[in-house]
Coordinates of C-alpha atoms and ligand atoms in Angstrom, one line a residue:
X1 CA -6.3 -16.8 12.8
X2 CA -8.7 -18.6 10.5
X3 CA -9.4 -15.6 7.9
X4 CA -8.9 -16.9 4.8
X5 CA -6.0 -15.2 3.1
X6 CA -5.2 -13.7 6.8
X7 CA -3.7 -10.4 6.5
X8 CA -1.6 -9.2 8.6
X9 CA -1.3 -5.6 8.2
X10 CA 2.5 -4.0 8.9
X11 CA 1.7 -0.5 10.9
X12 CA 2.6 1.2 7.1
X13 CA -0.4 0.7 5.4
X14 CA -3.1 0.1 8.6
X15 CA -5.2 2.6 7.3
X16 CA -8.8 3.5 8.8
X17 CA -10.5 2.0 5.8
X18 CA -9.6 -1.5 7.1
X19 CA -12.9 -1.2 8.6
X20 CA -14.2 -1.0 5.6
X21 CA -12.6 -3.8 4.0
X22 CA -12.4 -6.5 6.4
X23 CA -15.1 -9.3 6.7
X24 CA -16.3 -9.1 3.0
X25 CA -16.4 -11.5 0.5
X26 CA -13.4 -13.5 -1.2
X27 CA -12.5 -14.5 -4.4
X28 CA -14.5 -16.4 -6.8
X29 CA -12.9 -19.7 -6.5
X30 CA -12.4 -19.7 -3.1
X31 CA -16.4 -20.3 -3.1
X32 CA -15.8 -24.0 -3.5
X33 CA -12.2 -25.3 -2.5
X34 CA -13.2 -28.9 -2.5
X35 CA -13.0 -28.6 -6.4
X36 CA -9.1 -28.5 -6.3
X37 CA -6.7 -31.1 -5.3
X38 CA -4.4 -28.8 -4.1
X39 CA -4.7 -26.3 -1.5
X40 CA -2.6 -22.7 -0.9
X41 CA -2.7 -20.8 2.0
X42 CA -1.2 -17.2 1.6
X43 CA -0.6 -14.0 3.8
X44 CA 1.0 -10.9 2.8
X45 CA 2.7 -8.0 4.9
X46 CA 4.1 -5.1 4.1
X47 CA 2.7 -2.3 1.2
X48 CA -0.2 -2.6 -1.3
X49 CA 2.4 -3.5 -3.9
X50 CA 2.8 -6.9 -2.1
X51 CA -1.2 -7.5 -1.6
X52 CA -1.3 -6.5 -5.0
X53 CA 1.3 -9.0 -5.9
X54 CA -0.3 -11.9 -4.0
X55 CA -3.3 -11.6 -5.7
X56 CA -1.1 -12.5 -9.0
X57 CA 0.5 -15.4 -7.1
X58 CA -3.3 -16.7 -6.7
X59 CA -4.1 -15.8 -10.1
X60 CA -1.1 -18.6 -11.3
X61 CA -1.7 -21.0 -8.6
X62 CA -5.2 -21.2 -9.9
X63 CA -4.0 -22.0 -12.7
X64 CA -2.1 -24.8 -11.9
X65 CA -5.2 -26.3 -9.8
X66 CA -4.7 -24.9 -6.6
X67 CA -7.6 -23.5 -4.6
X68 CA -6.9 -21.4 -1.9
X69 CA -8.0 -21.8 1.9
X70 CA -8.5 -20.1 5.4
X71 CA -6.7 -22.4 7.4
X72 CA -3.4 -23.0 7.0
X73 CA -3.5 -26.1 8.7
X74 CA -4.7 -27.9 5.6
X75 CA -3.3 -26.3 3.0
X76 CA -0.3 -28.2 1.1
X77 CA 1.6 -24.6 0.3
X78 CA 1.7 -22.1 2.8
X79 CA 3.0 -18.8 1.5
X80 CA 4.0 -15.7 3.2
X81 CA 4.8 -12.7 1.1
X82 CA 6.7 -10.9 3.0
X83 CA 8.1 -7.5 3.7
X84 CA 11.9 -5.9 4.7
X85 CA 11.2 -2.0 5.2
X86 CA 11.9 -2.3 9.0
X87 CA 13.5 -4.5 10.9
X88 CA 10.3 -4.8 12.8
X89 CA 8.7 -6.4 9.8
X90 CA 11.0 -8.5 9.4
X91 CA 11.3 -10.3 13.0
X92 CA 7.0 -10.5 12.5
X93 CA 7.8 -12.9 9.5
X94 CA 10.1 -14.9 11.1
X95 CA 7.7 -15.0 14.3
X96 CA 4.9 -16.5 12.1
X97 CA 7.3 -18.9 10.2
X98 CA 7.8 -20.6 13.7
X99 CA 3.8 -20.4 14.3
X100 CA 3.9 -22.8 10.9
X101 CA 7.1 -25.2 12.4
X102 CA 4.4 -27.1 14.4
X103 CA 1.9 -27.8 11.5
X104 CA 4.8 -29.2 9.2
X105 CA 6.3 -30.9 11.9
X106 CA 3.0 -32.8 11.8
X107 CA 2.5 -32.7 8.1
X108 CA 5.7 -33.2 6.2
X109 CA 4.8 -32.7 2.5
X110 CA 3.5 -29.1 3.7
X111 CA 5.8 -27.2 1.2
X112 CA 6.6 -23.3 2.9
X113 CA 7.2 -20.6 0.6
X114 CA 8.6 -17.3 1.5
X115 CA 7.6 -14.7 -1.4
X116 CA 8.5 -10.8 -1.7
X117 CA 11.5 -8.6 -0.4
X118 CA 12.5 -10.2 2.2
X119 CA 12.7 -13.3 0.0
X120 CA 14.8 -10.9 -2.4
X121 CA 17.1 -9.2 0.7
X122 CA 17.9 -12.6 2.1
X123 CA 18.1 -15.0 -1.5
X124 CA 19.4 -18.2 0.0
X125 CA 20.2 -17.4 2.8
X126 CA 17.0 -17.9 4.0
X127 CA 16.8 -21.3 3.3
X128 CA 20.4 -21.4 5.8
X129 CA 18.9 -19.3 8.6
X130 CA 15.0 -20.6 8.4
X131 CA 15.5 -24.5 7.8
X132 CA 11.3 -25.6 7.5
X133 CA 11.3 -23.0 4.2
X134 CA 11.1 -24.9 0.8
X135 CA 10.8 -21.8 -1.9
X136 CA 12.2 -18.7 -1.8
X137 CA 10.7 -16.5 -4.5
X138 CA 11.6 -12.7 -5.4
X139 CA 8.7 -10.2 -6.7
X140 CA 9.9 -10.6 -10.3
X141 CA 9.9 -14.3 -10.8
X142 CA 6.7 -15.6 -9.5
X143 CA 5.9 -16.9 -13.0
X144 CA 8.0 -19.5 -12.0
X145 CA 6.3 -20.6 -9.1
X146 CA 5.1 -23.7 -10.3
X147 CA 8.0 -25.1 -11.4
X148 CA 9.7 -24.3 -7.9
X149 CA 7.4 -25.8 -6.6
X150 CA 7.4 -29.0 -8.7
X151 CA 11.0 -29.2 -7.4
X152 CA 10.5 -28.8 -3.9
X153 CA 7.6 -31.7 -4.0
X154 CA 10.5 -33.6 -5.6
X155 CA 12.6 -33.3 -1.7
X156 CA 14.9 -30.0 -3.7
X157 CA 15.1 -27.0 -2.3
X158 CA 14.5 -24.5 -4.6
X159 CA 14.9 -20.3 -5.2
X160 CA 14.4 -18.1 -7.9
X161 CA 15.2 -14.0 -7.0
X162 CA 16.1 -13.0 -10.4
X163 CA 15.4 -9.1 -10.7
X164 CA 13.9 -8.6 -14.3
X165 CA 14.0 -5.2 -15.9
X166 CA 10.6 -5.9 -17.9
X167 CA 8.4 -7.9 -16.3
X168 CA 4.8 -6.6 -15.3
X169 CA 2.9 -8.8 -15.1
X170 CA 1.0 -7.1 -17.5
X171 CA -1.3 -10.6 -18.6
X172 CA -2.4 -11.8 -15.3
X173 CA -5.3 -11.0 -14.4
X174 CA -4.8 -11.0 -10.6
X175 CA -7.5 -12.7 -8.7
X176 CA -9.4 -10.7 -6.1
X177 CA -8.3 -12.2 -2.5
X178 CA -10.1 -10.2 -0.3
X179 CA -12.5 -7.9 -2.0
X180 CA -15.2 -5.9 -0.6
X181 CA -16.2 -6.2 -4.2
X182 CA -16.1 -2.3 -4.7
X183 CA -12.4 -1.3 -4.2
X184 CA -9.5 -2.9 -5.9
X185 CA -5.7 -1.9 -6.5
X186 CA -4.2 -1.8 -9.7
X187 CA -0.3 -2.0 -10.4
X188 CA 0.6 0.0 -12.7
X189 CA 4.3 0.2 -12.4
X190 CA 7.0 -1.6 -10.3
X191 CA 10.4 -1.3 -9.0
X192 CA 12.2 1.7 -7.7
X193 CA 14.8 3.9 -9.0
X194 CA 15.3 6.7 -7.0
X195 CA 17.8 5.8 -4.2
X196 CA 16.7 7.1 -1.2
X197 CA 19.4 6.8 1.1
X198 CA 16.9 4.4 4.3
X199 CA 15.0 2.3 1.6
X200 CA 15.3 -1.3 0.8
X201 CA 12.8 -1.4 -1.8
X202 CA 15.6 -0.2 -5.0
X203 CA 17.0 -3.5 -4.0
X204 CA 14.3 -5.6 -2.8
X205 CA 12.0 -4.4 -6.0
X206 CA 14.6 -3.7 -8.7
X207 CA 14.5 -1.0 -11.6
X208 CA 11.7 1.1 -12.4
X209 CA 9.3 -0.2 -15.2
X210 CA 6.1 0.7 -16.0
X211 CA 3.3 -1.4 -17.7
X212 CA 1.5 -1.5 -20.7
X213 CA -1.1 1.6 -20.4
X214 CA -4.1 -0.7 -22.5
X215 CA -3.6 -3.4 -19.7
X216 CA -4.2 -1.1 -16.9
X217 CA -7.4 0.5 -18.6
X218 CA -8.3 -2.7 -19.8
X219 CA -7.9 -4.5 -16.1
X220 CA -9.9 -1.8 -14.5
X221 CA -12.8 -1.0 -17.2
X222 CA -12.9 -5.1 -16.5
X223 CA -13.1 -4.6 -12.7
X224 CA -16.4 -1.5 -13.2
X225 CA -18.1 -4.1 -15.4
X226 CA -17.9 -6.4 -12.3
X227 CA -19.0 -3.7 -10.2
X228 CA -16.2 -2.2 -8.4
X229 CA -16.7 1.4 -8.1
X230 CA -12.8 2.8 -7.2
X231 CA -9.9 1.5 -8.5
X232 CA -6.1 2.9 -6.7
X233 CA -3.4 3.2 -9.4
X234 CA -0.6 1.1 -7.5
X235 CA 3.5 2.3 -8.0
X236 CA 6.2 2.9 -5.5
X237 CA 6.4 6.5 -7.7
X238 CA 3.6 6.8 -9.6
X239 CA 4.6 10.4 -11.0
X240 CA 7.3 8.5 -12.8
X241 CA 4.9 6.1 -15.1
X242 CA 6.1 6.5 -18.4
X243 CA 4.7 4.1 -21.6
X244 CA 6.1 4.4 -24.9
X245 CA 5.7 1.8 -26.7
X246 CA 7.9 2.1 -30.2
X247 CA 5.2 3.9 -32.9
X248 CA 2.5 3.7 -30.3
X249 CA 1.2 6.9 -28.0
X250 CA 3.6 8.2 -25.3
X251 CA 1.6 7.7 -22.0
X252 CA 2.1 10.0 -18.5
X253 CA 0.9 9.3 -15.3
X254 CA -1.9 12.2 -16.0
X255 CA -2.8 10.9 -19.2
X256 CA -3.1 7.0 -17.5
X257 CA -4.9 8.7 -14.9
X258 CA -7.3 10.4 -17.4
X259 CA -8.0 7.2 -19.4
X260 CA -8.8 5.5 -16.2
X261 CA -11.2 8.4 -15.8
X262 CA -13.1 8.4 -18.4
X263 CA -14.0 4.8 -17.9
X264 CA -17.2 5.7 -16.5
X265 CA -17.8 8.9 -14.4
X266 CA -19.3 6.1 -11.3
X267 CA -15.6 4.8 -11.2
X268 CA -13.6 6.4 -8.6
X269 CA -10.0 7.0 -9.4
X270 CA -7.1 7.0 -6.5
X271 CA -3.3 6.7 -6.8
X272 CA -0.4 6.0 -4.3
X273 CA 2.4 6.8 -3.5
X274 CA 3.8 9.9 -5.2
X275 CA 7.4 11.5 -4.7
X276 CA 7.2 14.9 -4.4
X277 CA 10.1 16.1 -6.8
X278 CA 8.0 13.8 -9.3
X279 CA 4.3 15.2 -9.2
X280 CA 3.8 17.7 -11.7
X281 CA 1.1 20.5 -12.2
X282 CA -0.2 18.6 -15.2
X283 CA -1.4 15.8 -12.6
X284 CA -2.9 18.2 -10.0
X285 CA -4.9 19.7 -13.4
X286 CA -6.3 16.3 -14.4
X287 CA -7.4 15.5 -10.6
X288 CA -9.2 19.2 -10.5
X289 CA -10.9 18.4 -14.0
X290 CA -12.5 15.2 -13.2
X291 CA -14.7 14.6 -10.4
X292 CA -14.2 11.0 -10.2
X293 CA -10.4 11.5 -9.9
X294 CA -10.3 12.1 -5.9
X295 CA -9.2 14.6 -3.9
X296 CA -5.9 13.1 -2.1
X297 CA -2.2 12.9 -2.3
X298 CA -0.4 10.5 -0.5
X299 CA 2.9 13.1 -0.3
X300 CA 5.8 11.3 1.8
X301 CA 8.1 14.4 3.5
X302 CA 10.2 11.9 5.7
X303 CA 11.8 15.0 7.1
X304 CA 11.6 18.9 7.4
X305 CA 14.9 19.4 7.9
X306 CA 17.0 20.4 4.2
X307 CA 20.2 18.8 5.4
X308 CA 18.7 15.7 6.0
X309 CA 16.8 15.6 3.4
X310 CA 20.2 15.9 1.4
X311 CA 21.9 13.2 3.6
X312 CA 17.9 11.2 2.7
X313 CA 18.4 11.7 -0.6
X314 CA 15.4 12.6 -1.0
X315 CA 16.4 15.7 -3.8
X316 CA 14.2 18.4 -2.5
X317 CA 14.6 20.8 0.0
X318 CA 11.9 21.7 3.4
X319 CA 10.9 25.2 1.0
X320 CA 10.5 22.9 -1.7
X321 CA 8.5 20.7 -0.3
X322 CA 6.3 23.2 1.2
X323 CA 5.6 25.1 -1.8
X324 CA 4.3 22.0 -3.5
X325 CA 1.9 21.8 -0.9
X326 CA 1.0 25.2 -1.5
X327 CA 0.5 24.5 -5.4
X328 CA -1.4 21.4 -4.4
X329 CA -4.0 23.5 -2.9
X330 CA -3.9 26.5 -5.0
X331 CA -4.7 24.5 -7.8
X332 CA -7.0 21.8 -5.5
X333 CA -8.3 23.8 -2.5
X334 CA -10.5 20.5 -1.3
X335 CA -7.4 18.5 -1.6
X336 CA -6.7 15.9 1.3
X337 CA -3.1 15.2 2.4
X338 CA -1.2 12.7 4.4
X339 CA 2.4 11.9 4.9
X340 CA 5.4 9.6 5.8
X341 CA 7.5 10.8 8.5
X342 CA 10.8 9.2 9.7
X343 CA 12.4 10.0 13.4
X344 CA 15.9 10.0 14.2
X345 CA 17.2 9.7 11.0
X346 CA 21.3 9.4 11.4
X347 CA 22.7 12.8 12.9
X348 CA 19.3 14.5 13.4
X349 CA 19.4 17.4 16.0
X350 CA 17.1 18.9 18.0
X351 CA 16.5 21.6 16.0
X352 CA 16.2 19.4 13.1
X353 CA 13.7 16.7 14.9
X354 CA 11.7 20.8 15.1
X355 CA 12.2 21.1 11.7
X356 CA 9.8 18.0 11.4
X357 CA 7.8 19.2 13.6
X358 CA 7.0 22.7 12.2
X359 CA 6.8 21.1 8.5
X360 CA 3.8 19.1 9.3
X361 CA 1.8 21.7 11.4
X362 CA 2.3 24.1 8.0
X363 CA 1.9 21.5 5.4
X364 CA -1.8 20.5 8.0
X365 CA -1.8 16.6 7.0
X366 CA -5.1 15.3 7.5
X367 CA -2.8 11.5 8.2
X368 CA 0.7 10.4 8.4
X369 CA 2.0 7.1 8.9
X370 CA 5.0 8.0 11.5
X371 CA 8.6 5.0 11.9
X372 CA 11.3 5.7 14.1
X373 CA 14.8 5.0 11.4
X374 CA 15.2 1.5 11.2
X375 CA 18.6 0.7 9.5
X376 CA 18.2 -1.5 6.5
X377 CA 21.4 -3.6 5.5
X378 CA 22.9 -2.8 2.0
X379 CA 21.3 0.5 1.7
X380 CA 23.1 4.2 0.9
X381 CA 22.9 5.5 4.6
X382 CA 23.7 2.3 5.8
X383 CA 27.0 1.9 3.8
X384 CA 27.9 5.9 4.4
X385 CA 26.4 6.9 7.8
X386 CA 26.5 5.7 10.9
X387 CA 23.1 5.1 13.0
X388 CA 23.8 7.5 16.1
X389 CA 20.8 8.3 17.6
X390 CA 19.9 6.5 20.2
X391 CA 16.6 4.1 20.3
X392 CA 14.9 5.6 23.1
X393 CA 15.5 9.6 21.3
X394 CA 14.1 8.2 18.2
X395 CA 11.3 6.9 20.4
X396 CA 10.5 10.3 22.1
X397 CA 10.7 12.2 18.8
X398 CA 8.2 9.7 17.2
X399 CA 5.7 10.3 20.2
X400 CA 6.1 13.8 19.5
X401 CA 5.6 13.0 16.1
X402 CA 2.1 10.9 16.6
X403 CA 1.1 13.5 19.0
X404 CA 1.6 16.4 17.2
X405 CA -0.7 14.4 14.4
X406 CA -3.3 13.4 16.7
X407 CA -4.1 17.1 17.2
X408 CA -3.5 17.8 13.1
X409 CA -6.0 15.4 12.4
X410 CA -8.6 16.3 15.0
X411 CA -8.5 19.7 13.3
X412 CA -8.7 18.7 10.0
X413 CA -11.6 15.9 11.0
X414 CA -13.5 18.5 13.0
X415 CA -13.6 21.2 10.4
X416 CA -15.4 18.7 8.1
X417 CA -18.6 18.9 10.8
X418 CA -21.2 20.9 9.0
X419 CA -19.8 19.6 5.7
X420 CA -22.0 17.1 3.2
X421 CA -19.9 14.7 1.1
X422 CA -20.6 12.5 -1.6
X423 CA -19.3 9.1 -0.3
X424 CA -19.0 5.6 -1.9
X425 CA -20.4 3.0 0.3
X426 CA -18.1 0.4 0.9
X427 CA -19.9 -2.1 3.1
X428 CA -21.3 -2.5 6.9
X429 CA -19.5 -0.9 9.8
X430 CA -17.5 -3.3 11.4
X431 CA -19.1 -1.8 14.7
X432 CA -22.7 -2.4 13.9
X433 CA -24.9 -3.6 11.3
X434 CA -26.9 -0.5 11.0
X435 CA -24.4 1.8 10.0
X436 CA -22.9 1.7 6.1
X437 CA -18.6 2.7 6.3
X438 CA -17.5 4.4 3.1
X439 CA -15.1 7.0 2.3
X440 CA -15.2 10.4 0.8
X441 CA -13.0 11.9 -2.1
X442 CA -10.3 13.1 0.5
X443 CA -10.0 9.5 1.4
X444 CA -11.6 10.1 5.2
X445 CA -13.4 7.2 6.5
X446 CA -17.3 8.2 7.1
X447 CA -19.8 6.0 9.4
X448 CA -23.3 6.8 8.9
X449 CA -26.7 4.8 9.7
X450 CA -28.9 3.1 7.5
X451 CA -31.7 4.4 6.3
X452 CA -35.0 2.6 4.8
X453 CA -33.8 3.3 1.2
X454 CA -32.5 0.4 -0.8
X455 CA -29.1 0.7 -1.0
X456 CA -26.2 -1.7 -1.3
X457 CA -22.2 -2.1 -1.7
X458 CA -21.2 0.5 -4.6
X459 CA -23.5 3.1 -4.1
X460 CA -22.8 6.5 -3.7
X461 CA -25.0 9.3 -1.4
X462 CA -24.4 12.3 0.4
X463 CA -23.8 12.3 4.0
X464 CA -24.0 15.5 5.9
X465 CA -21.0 15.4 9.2
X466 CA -22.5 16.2 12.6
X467 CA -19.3 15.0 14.4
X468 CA -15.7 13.7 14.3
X469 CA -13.0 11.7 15.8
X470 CA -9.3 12.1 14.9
X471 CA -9.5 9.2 12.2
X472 CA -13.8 9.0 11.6
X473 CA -16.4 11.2 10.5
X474 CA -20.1 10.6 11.4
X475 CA -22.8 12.3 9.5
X476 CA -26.6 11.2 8.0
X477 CA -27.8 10.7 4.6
X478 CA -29.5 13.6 3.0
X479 CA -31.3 13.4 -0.1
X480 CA -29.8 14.2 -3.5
Ligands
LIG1 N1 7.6 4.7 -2.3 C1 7.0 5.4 -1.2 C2 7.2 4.8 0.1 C3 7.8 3.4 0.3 S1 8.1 2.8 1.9 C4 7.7 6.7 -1.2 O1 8.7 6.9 -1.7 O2 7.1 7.6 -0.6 C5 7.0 3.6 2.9 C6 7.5 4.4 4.0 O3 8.3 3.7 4.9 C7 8.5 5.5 3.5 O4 7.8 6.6 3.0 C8 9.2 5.8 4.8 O5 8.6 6.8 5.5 C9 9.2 4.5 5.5 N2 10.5 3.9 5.6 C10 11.2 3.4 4.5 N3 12.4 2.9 4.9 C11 12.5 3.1 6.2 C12 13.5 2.8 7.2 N4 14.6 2.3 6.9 N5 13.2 3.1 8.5 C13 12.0 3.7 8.8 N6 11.1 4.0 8.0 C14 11.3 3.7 6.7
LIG2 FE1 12.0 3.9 -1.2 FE2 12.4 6.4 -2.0 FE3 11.7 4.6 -3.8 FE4 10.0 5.4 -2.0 S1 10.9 6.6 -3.6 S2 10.4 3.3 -2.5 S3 11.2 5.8 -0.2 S4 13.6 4.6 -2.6
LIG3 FE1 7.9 -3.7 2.2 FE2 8.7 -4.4 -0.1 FE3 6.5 -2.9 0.1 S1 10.0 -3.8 1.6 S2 6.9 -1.8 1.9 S3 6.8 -5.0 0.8 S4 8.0 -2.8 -1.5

């Protein structure tokens, strides 16, 4: 409970590299929090995006003289950036704001903020429904933090969810909350504007923008001359980035992803999440001509069934979908894969649950993150379709789901044995102390021991596999 910056990670983003990324070091000013008056606590749920976001929150509370601090208990704004993509997530936030109830019975100027899209979903409301919040903030307005919460020490309530159509925070440098010091996400673009027919984020998140290419470079040439060796391009559709600024050069997603690049060859480049109506042979190009790009899509299917993918809206069909896959490794045989799967979508058969099923054992995902349908207020499907299938079928198609994966990714994991990758040392194993946890270019997670060579955070070596688990590969160092 007493991580600083505790995060709580929703089941959609737990990924295997947590191990990699817990533990480490924190942000520069968090060093020495006696040095501010003021003191923020902050935890974030939900995507990247939101991380992401809180690290600009910090970045403007610093600012204003706020220092940030592990224990919520004596921190004079507690913030919780929070999440609405399942109900699930949800009823988590509101568990932890009752977890807070006790401290601010006890300390009455603690001021509670709730940040994000759940923030957005509920506007006011939650301030009806949740009566210790102070601040209720939307994703596109936390310039205005401050000044909420000036008016909330002043005994007002206060809430500002205004969607913008521009804002990127493009300026803000985004303070590093809880940095291994080698990996960091980048946003490159934010908002949503393809309507798929389960997803709160084109209302939580607002139109699609994208931000200033130069920022992007400049923010992540900025983090490889601190050291970090990978940067992940950040974007709820990053296919979709688009920069034209009037007179000035007409920037893609493969082009930004180029630029980034050619930063330095040392710095790794990633990118989530891509749509896969959206990703275009011109990106899998760039990825197969630069070594530093890596070799993984993040490609969510949801389904692999064509009429629900129509009643989805997701706008491409199970043969579409499946000869992308098929172009993704024509043109990058090495490439990895993983997924997003939704069970018991409303009116899903049988034979259409199969579908699914015999989607993901041809498409051979190396990961998926698998939800049973949760119906989101306000959205398409629920405004046009009616939620028929009953919990405990969604339930037992989701286990056949994660079981079907479980045996997809002990394939994939065990055909790596044998295999010697080039993987970037990301810090201790959270296990032991003698063994270095890193990942290779298909984004697997690699344990291997330390050797008597020097080596640090941020280094890259080659590890030869000699055995696998369904999420973990283990190997030894060889020499270049
Ligand atoms: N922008 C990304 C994903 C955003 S949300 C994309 O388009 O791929 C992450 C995942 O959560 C989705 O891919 C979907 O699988 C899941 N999800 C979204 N809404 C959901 C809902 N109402 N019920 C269950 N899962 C949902
Ligand atoms: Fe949601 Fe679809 Fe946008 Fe992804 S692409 S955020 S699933 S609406
Ligand atoms: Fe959740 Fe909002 Fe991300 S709903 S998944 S935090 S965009």
């Amino acid at each position: 409970m007493a991580d600083l910056l505790q995060k709580v990670h929703s089941e959609l983003y737990k990924k295997d590299v947590e191990e990699a990324r817990q533990g480490e070091a924190f942000a520069p000013f968090a060093e020495d929090p006696n040095t501010f008056s003021k003191k923020f606590y902050i935890e974030s749920y939900g995507c990247q995006m939101n991380f992401s976001d809180s690290e600009i929150v910090a970045s403007i509370l610093h600012e204003e003289g706020y220092g940030a601090t592990r224990n919520f208990e004596e921190a004079n704004l507690v913030l919780l950036n929070t999440c609405s993509i399942r109900e699930k997530a949800e009823q988590t936030v509101r568990n932890r704001l009752q977890a807070f109830r006790k401290v601010k019975d006890s300390r009455p100027g603690m001021l509670i903020g709730v940040l994000g899209c759940m923030a957005e979903r509920l506007k006011a409301k939650f301030l009806e429904e949740e009566k210790l919040v102070d601040i209720v903030v939307g994703p596109d307005a936390y310039r205005t933090l401050p000044g909420l919460v000036a008016e909330a020490e002043g005994g007002q309530k206060s809430v500002n969810v205004l969607l913008s159509r521009e804002e990127t925070y493009a300026d803000i440098s985004p303070v590093r909350l809880d940095s291994n010091g080698v990996t960091a996400f980048v946003s490159i673009m934010r908002g949503c504007n393809n309507m798929c027919s389960f997803c709160v984020v084109p209302f939580t998140r607002g139109r699609e923008r994208s931000r200033d290419a130069e920022s992007i470079v400049a923010e992540c040439r900025d983090l490889f001359e601190r050291g970090y060796r990978e940067v992940t391009l950040l974007g709820q559709n990053v296919d979709s980035y688009h920069f034209a600024p009037t007179g000035g050069e007409e920037v893609t997603f493969a082009l930004l992803m180029e630029k980034v690049a050619l930063i330095s060859p040392l710095l790794r480049v990633r990118f989530s999440t891509s749509h896969p109506k959206d990703i275009t042979d011109d990106v899998l190009r760039t990825m197969a001509k630069y070594e530093n790009i890596c070799k993984y899509i993040h490609l969510p299917v949801q389904s692999g069934n064509t009429r629900i993918l129509q009643l989805m809206n997701r706008t491409y069909t199970r043969e579409w979908y499946l000869a992308k896959v098929k172009r993704i490794r024509e043109i990058i045989p090495d490439c990895g894969l993983s997924t997003d799967v939704i069970s018991g979508f409303c009116t899903e058969t049988e034979e259409e649950h199969q579908d699914t099923l015999s989607v993901m054992a041809l498409s051979k995902f190396d990961m998926a993150y698998m939800f049973s349908y949760s119906e989101r207020p306000g959205t398409l499907a629920a405004r046009r379709y009616t939620d028929d299938i009953p919990e405990e079928v969604k339930k037992r198609r989701l286990t056949e789901i994660i079981n079907l994966q479980n045996n997809l990714s002990k394939e994939s994991y065990t055909a790596d044995i044998g295999k010697t990758f080039e993987v970037l040392i990301e810090g201790e194993s959270k296990r032991s102390d003698m063994d270095w946890v890193g990942r290779n270019s298909q984004n697997k997670v690699v344990v291997f021991p330390k050797t008597e060579r020097d080596l640090k955070k941020g280094d890259y070596v080659r590890v030869k596999i000699h055995s696998a688990t369904s999420a973990t590969l283990l190997g030894n160092m060889i020499a270049e």
